[in-house]
């Protein structure tokens, strides 16, 4: 291949020219391959089991997100909290034991202006029922049966305004461990953002790779292979996994993206192959242009084919955006990518299966 970028644990190329660049103006967290919550420094890329994690910006509105005894958390009378009770998801002894009567618990009252998600890590006795409520006016509550291992639970709502968001017992008393709460104005839970005295924002990830000599001009044969996974809300915005600038256009006309209609598209001209994408699926994508047809493969199987239609040329003075529209770090996204390969020929079906 012209470009071979594994993206399993670092940004190193196995094959290619130029460089991969990455930036994020804040610290961030991620889950390593062993399931442990880890902390990344400014401008440090994050790699999870599904590959490179690319997220937009988000803000944790909860203050004291892992200090549940703080006065910013309002508690019902029966609530008993024990700090530093056990080993939390980040491997340190900083979880909280929460004991309370049925339908009681703790909450913060906050104001939201768009779709929002309440999330928290919880561990309990198998079958114990926990109630998560991102809104109580109107009431939006979900009752979740717990397990005896740490799980990050989340509930989303379109309800906006000033309301209380609860972590509480269901119809029976509970005795559970909790850690790392988050309320954010996204329709899904992004990576955890620690807070203390005030809300904290995690900046967007921006990643790109040199375009020149790593890909062909569009009037030549080419193939692009990429493993991808989307955890964002596909109905809410466009989610780009790969995007190159084209001459005469201010945005991308050569890109791989998932649109609000829940279809995965390759935009390489006037005719675009597509595939219905289910949120959370991990797939191996390949797009092959043989000069006559542009063919899309998913997991080695051809799923779409259209007549090739070249409408522009790649602007090689600009980088290729990886997991995001380069220089356009949209907020609503949580993407995983790995095994990006670009070839200067049309792969055969057998070669696609092996790529």
Short mmCIF file of C-alpha atoms in Angstrom, two decimals:
data_model
loop_
_atom_site.label_atom_id
_atom_site.label_comp_id
_atom_site.label_asym_id
_atom_site.label_seq_id
_atom_site.Cartn_x
_atom_site.Cartn_y
_atom_site.Cartn_z
CA UNK A 1 0.00 0.00 0.00
CA UNK A 2 0.94 3.65 -0.37
CA UNK A 3 -0.20 4.17 3.22
CA UNK A 4 -0.41 1.60 6.02
CA UNK A 5 -1.47 3.10 9.34
CA UNK A 6 -2.37 0.42 11.97
CA UNK A 7 -3.62 2.82 14.73
CA UNK A 8 -3.61 0.02 17.30
CA UNK A 9 -1.39 1.57 19.96
CA UNK A 10 0.40 4.54 18.35
CA UNK A 11 0.43 6.82 15.30
CA UNK A 12 3.40 5.15 13.59
CA UNK A 13 3.14 4.27 9.90
CA UNK A 14 4.13 0.84 8.64
CA UNK A 15 4.23 2.39 5.18
CA UNK A 16 3.82 5.96 3.96
CA UNK A 17 5.44 9.36 3.72
CA UNK A 18 5.12 12.58 5.68
CA UNK A 19 3.61 12.40 9.14
CA UNK A 20 0.54 11.83 11.26
CA UNK A 21 -0.44 14.80 13.44
CA UNK A 22 -2.69 14.77 16.47
CA UNK A 23 -3.90 17.48 18.83
CA UNK A 24 -6.29 17.95 21.73
CA UNK A 25 -6.08 21.03 23.91
CA UNK A 26 -7.05 19.26 27.16
CA UNK A 27 -6.43 16.07 29.08
CA UNK A 28 -8.83 13.16 28.55
CA UNK A 29 -9.64 9.62 29.66
CA UNK A 30 -10.02 6.29 27.90
CA UNK A 31 -10.53 2.59 28.61
CA UNK A 32 -7.44 0.50 27.91
CA UNK A 33 -7.49 -2.99 26.41
CA UNK A 34 -7.75 -4.46 29.92
CA UNK A 35 -10.88 -2.45 30.75
CA UNK A 36 -9.13 0.01 33.09
CA UNK A 37 -9.89 3.73 32.97
CA UNK A 38 -6.73 5.64 32.07
CA UNK A 39 -5.80 9.32 31.82
CA UNK A 40 -4.20 10.97 28.77
CA UNK A 41 -2.15 14.15 28.72
CA UNK A 42 -2.78 17.13 26.44
CA UNK A 43 -2.15 16.19 22.79
CA UNK A 44 -1.80 12.50 23.67
CA UNK A 45 -3.86 10.19 21.41
CA UNK A 46 -6.02 7.54 23.04
CA UNK A 47 -6.14 3.92 21.91
CA UNK A 48 -8.84 1.52 23.07
CA UNK A 49 -9.46 -2.07 22.00
CA UNK A 50 -11.30 -0.83 18.88
CA UNK A 51 -8.43 1.42 17.78
CA UNK A 52 -7.82 5.18 17.82
CA UNK A 53 -10.55 7.04 19.71
CA UNK A 54 -11.69 10.31 18.12
CA UNK A 55 -14.19 12.44 20.02
CA UNK A 56 -15.66 15.88 19.71
CA UNK A 57 -15.69 18.32 22.60
CA UNK A 58 -17.96 17.78 25.59
CA UNK A 59 -18.51 19.23 29.06
CA UNK A 60 -19.24 17.35 32.29
CA UNK A 61 -21.82 19.52 34.04
CA UNK A 62 -21.59 17.55 37.27
CA UNK A 63 -19.29 19.16 39.80
CA UNK A 64 -17.37 16.91 42.20
CA UNK A 65 -17.89 14.04 39.79
CA UNK A 66 -16.20 11.57 42.13
CA UNK A 67 -16.79 13.24 45.49
CA UNK A 68 -20.32 12.21 46.32
CA UNK A 69 -20.06 13.38 49.92
CA UNK A 70 -19.64 16.98 48.74
CA UNK A 71 -22.49 19.38 49.49
CA UNK A 72 -23.09 19.89 45.76
CA UNK A 73 -24.69 16.45 45.84
CA UNK A 74 -28.08 16.57 47.58
CA UNK A 75 -28.81 13.39 49.54
CA UNK A 76 -32.03 11.81 50.71
CA UNK A 77 -32.23 11.14 54.48
CA UNK A 78 -31.51 7.41 54.23
CA UNK A 79 -28.34 7.84 52.14
CA UNK A 80 -25.10 6.57 53.68
CA UNK A 81 -21.91 7.16 51.68
CA UNK A 82 -18.55 5.55 52.43
CA UNK A 83 -15.63 7.16 50.53
CA UNK A 84 -12.59 5.20 49.31
CA UNK A 85 -14.55 2.01 49.79
CA UNK A 86 -13.14 -0.11 47.01
CA UNK A 87 -11.12 -0.22 43.82
CA UNK A 88 -12.77 1.94 41.16
CA UNK A 89 -12.62 1.55 37.35
CA UNK A 90 -9.28 3.44 37.24
CA UNK A 91 -7.63 0.87 39.50
CA UNK A 92 -7.34 3.09 42.58
CA UNK A 93 -9.23 2.84 45.86
CA UNK A 94 -11.59 5.78 45.37
CA UNK A 95 -15.05 4.31 44.78
CA UNK A 96 -17.99 5.15 47.05
CA UNK A 97 -20.30 2.75 48.80
CA UNK A 98 -23.91 3.96 48.43
CA UNK A 99 -26.57 2.60 50.79
CA UNK A 100 -30.11 3.93 50.75
CA UNK A 101 -33.78 3.04 50.94
CA UNK A 102 -36.06 2.39 47.99
CA UNK A 103 -36.51 5.34 45.60
CA UNK A 104 -33.95 7.40 47.51
CA UNK A 105 -30.45 8.46 46.49
CA UNK A 106 -28.49 11.57 45.55
CA UNK A 107 -28.75 14.21 42.85
CA UNK A 108 -27.61 17.53 41.42
CA UNK A 109 -29.94 20.15 39.94
CA UNK A 110 -28.59 21.55 36.69
CA UNK A 111 -29.72 23.34 33.53
CA UNK A 112 -29.44 21.85 30.03
CA UNK A 113 -30.32 23.33 26.66
CA UNK A 114 -30.03 20.27 24.40
CA UNK A 115 -30.23 16.47 24.46
CA UNK A 116 -28.25 15.19 27.42
CA UNK A 117 -26.92 11.98 28.96
CA UNK A 118 -26.40 10.96 32.58
CA UNK A 119 -23.76 8.29 33.16
CA UNK A 120 -22.06 6.69 36.16
CA UNK A 121 -20.00 3.56 36.90
CA UNK A 122 -21.79 1.14 39.22
CA UNK A 123 -21.05 -2.25 40.76
CA UNK A 124 -23.50 -4.17 42.94
CA UNK A 125 -24.97 -7.52 43.81
CA UNK A 126 -26.26 -9.23 40.69
CA UNK A 127 -29.94 -8.41 40.19
CA UNK A 128 -29.89 -5.25 42.31
CA UNK A 129 -32.01 -2.53 40.71
CA UNK A 130 -30.63 0.99 40.24
CA UNK A 131 -32.63 3.97 38.99
CA UNK A 132 -30.97 6.57 36.75
CA UNK A 133 -32.96 9.75 36.08
CA UNK A 134 -31.47 12.49 33.89
CA UNK A 135 -34.70 14.43 34.46
CA UNK A 136 -37.44 14.34 37.09
CA UNK A 137 -39.56 17.17 35.68
CA UNK A 138 -40.83 15.65 33.48
CA UNK A 139 -39.78 12.30 34.86
CA UNK A 140 -37.31 10.35 32.75
CA UNK A 141 -36.19 7.30 34.74
CA UNK A 142 -34.66 3.98 33.73
CA UNK A 143 -34.41 1.02 36.07
CA UNK A 144 -31.27 -1.05 35.47
CA UNK A 145 -30.44 -4.49 36.84
CA UNK A 146 -26.85 -4.49 38.09
CA UNK A 147 -24.05 -7.04 37.96
CA UNK A 148 -21.17 -7.68 40.35
CA UNK A 149 -18.62 -6.07 37.98
CA UNK A 150 -18.07 -2.41 37.14
CA UNK A 151 -20.34 -1.16 34.35
CA UNK A 152 -20.79 2.34 33.00
CA UNK A 153 -24.53 2.93 32.94
CA UNK A 154 -26.09 5.71 30.89
CA UNK A 155 -29.50 7.21 30.17
CA UNK A 156 -30.24 9.92 27.58
CA UNK A 157 -33.14 12.34 27.23
CA UNK A 158 -34.28 15.18 24.99
CA UNK A 159 -35.74 16.99 28.02
CA UNK A 160 -34.13 20.39 28.54
CA UNK A 161 -34.32 23.05 31.23
CA UNK A 162 -33.50 23.10 34.94
CA UNK A 163 -34.14 19.76 36.61
CA UNK A 164 -32.61 17.26 39.01
CA UNK A 165 -30.73 14.19 37.79
CA UNK A 166 -30.77 11.24 40.17
CA UNK A 167 -28.61 8.25 41.01
CA UNK A 168 -30.95 6.28 43.27
CA UNK A 169 -32.46 3.00 44.35
CA UNK A 170 -35.29 1.34 42.52
CA UNK A 171 -38.19 -0.32 44.29
CA UNK A 172 -35.92 -1.94 46.90
CA UNK A 173 -33.05 -0.63 49.12
CA UNK A 174 -29.58 -0.79 47.57
CA UNK A 175 -26.01 -1.33 48.74
CA UNK A 176 -23.74 -0.64 45.75
CA UNK A 177 -20.44 0.96 44.71
CA UNK A 178 -20.46 4.05 42.49
CA UNK A 179 -17.77 6.14 40.76
CA UNK A 180 -17.26 8.85 38.15
CA UNK A 181 -20.56 10.52 37.35
CA UNK A 182 -21.17 12.66 34.26
CA UNK A 183 -23.96 14.80 32.84
CA UNK A 184 -23.23 16.12 29.36
CA UNK A 185 -25.20 17.73 26.56
CA UNK A 186 -24.82 14.90 24.08
CA UNK A 187 -27.27 12.12 23.12
CA UNK A 188 -24.70 9.52 24.24
CA UNK A 189 -22.00 9.16 26.90
CA UNK A 190 -18.58 10.33 25.79
CA UNK A 191 -15.39 9.52 27.70
CA UNK A 192 -15.37 10.45 31.38
CA UNK A 193 -14.33 14.02 32.28
CA UNK A 194 -13.20 14.47 35.93
CA UNK A 195 -14.44 17.57 37.75
CA UNK A 196 -14.13 19.23 41.14
CA UNK A 197 -15.38 22.76 41.88
CA UNK A 198 -16.79 23.51 38.41
CA UNK A 199 -17.86 21.95 35.12
CA UNK A 200 -14.96 20.85 32.90
CA UNK A 201 -14.72 20.67 29.10
CA UNK A 202 -12.71 18.12 27.16
CA UNK A 203 -11.55 19.52 23.81
CA UNK A 204 -12.02 17.75 20.48
CA UNK A 205 -9.50 15.30 19.06
CA UNK A 206 -8.06 16.36 15.69
CA UNK A 207 -6.00 13.87 13.69
CA UNK A 208 -4.66 13.96 10.13
CA UNK A 209 -2.05 12.43 7.84
CA UNK A 210 -0.10 13.82 4.90
CA UNK A 211 -2.04 13.43 1.65
CA UNK A 212 0.71 13.91 -0.93
CA UNK A 213 2.21 10.58 -2.06
CA UNK A 214 -0.05 8.67 0.35
CA UNK A 215 -2.97 8.51 -2.07
CA UNK A 216 -3.70 8.66 -5.78
CA UNK A 217 -5.35 11.45 -7.72
CA UNK A 218 -9.00 10.62 -8.37
CA UNK A 219 -8.66 9.84 -12.08
CA UNK A 220 -6.50 6.81 -11.19
CA UNK A 221 -7.38 3.44 -9.72
CA UNK A 222 -7.26 3.32 -5.91
CA UNK A 223 -8.48 1.35 -2.89
CA UNK A 224 -9.09 2.50 0.68
CA UNK A 225 -9.44 0.05 3.58
CA UNK A 226 -10.44 1.00 7.12
CA UNK A 227 -11.77 -0.70 10.27
CA UNK A 228 -14.34 1.54 11.93
CA UNK A 229 -16.85 1.74 14.75
CA UNK A 230 -19.26 4.56 15.62
CA UNK A 231 -20.70 5.07 19.12
CA UNK A 232 -22.16 8.53 18.47
CA UNK A 233 -25.85 9.06 17.76
CA UNK A 234 -26.06 8.40 14.01
CA UNK A 235 -29.37 10.28 13.79
CA UNK A 236 -27.90 13.51 15.06
CA UNK A 237 -25.10 14.55 12.71
CA UNK A 238 -22.65 13.54 10.01
CA UNK A 239 -19.75 11.43 11.27
CA UNK A 240 -16.68 11.47 9.03
CA UNK A 241 -14.05 8.72 9.26
CA UNK A 242 -11.83 9.79 6.36
CA UNK A 243 -11.83 13.05 4.45
CA UNK A 244 -9.58 14.75 1.89
CA UNK A 245 -9.89 18.28 0.55
CA UNK A 246 -10.72 18.66 -3.11
CA UNK A 247 -9.65 21.54 -5.32
CA UNK A 248 -12.30 24.21 -5.70
CA UNK A 249 -14.27 23.07 -2.65
CA UNK A 250 -14.17 24.50 0.86
CA UNK A 251 -15.43 21.23 2.36
CA UNK A 252 -14.80 17.54 1.66
CA UNK A 253 -15.97 15.95 -1.57
CA UNK A 254 -13.83 12.84 -1.03
CA UNK A 255 -14.82 11.22 2.23
CA UNK A 256 -16.16 8.22 4.13
CA UNK A 257 -18.97 9.19 6.50
CA UNK A 258 -22.14 8.07 8.23
CA UNK A 259 -25.09 10.38 7.63
CA UNK A 260 -28.21 11.10 9.74
CA UNK A 261 -30.12 8.52 7.66
CA UNK A 262 -27.89 5.84 9.28
CA UNK A 263 -26.14 4.97 6.03
CA UNK A 264 -22.39 4.67 5.57
CA UNK A 265 -21.37 6.53 2.40
CA UNK A 266 -18.27 6.91 0.29
CA UNK A 267 -18.35 10.30 -1.43
CA UNK A 268 -15.96 10.11 -4.35
CA UNK A 269 -17.99 11.83 -7.05
CA UNK A 270 -21.56 12.20 -8.27
CA UNK A 271 -22.38 8.55 -7.54
CA UNK A 272 -21.85 7.29 -4.01
CA UNK A 273 -21.92 3.65 -2.81
CA UNK A 274 -23.60 3.18 0.56
CA UNK A 275 -24.40 0.65 3.28
CA UNK A 276 -26.96 0.70 6.15
CA UNK A 277 -24.97 1.09 9.37
CA UNK A 278 -26.10 -0.05 12.83
CA UNK A 279 -24.73 2.10 15.65
CA UNK A 280 -22.00 0.29 17.59
CA UNK A 281 -21.11 -2.21 14.85
CA UNK A 282 -17.43 -2.86 14.19
CA UNK A 283 -16.87 -3.29 10.46
CA UNK A 284 -14.01 -3.72 7.99
CA UNK A 285 -14.69 -1.30 5.14
CA UNK A 286 -13.07 -1.27 1.72
CA UNK A 287 -13.75 1.10 -1.18
CA UNK A 288 -12.31 0.14 -4.57
CA UNK A 289 -12.25 2.32 -7.71
CA UNK A 290 -11.26 0.33 -10.80
CA UNK A 291 -11.76 3.25 -13.19
CA UNK A 292 -15.22 2.04 -14.23
CA UNK A 293 -17.02 1.23 -10.98
CA UNK A 294 -16.64 2.26 -7.36
CA UNK A 295 -17.31 -0.77 -5.19
CA UNK A 296 -17.93 -0.89 -1.44
CA UNK A 297 -17.13 -3.98 0.64
CA UNK A 298 -18.09 -4.61 4.28
CA UNK A 299 -16.34 -7.43 6.10
CA UNK A 300 -15.05 -8.75 2.77
CA UNK A 301 -18.48 -8.86 1.10
CA UNK A 302 -19.51 -6.53 -1.73
CA UNK A 303 -22.48 -4.45 -0.56
CA UNK A 304 -22.71 -1.66 -3.13
CA UNK A 305 -21.40 -0.66 -6.56
CA UNK A 306 -21.90 2.50 -8.61
CA UNK A 307 -20.47 3.88 -11.82
CA UNK A 308 -17.34 5.89 -11.09
CA UNK A 309 -17.87 9.63 -11.52
CA UNK A 310 -14.87 11.92 -10.94
CA UNK A 311 -15.97 15.48 -10.15
CA UNK A 312 -12.84 17.08 -8.68
CA UNK A 313 -9.18 16.64 -7.78
CA UNK A 314 -7.47 16.06 -4.43
CA UNK A 315 -5.80 19.13 -2.94
CA UNK A 316 -2.50 17.61 -1.85
CA UNK A 317 -1.53 20.75 0.05
CA UNK A 318 -4.06 19.72 2.73
CA UNK A 319 -3.88 16.72 5.05
CA UNK A 320 -6.31 13.81 5.09
CA UNK A 321 -8.62 13.99 8.10
CA UNK A 322 -8.66 10.80 10.20
CA UNK A 323 -11.86 10.19 12.13
CA UNK A 324 -12.97 13.76 11.68
CA UNK A 325 -13.22 16.47 9.07
CA UNK A 326 -9.78 18.02 9.31
CA UNK A 327 -9.97 21.51 10.82
CA UNK A 328 -13.68 20.93 11.50
CA UNK A 329 -13.85 19.14 14.89
CA UNK A 330 -17.61 18.64 15.15
CA UNK A 331 -18.88 18.04 18.68
CA UNK A 332 -21.27 15.14 18.25
CA UNK A 333 -18.99 12.20 17.59
CA UNK A 334 -17.32 9.22 19.16
CA UNK A 335 -15.48 7.22 16.52
CA UNK A 336 -12.96 4.39 16.49
CA UNK A 337 -10.58 3.70 13.61
CA UNK A 338 -7.73 1.36 12.85
CA UNK A 339 -5.95 -0.37 9.96
CA UNK A 340 -6.17 2.51 7.49
CA UNK A 341 -4.62 1.44 4.19
CA UNK A 342 -4.54 3.25 0.84
CA UNK A 343 -3.50 1.43 -2.34
CA UNK A 344 -2.62 2.79 -5.78
CA UNK A 345 -4.56 0.05 -7.53
CA UNK A 346 -7.98 -1.58 -7.52
CA UNK A 347 -7.91 -4.53 -5.14
CA UNK A 348 -9.55 -7.78 -6.21
CA UNK A 349 -12.22 -9.32 -3.95
CA UNK A 350 -9.62 -11.79 -2.68
CA UNK A 351 -7.18 -8.96 -1.90
CA UNK A 352 -9.93 -7.01 -0.13
CA UNK A 353 -10.60 -10.01 2.14
CA UNK A 354 -6.90 -10.17 3.05
CA UNK A 355 -6.23 -6.42 3.40
#
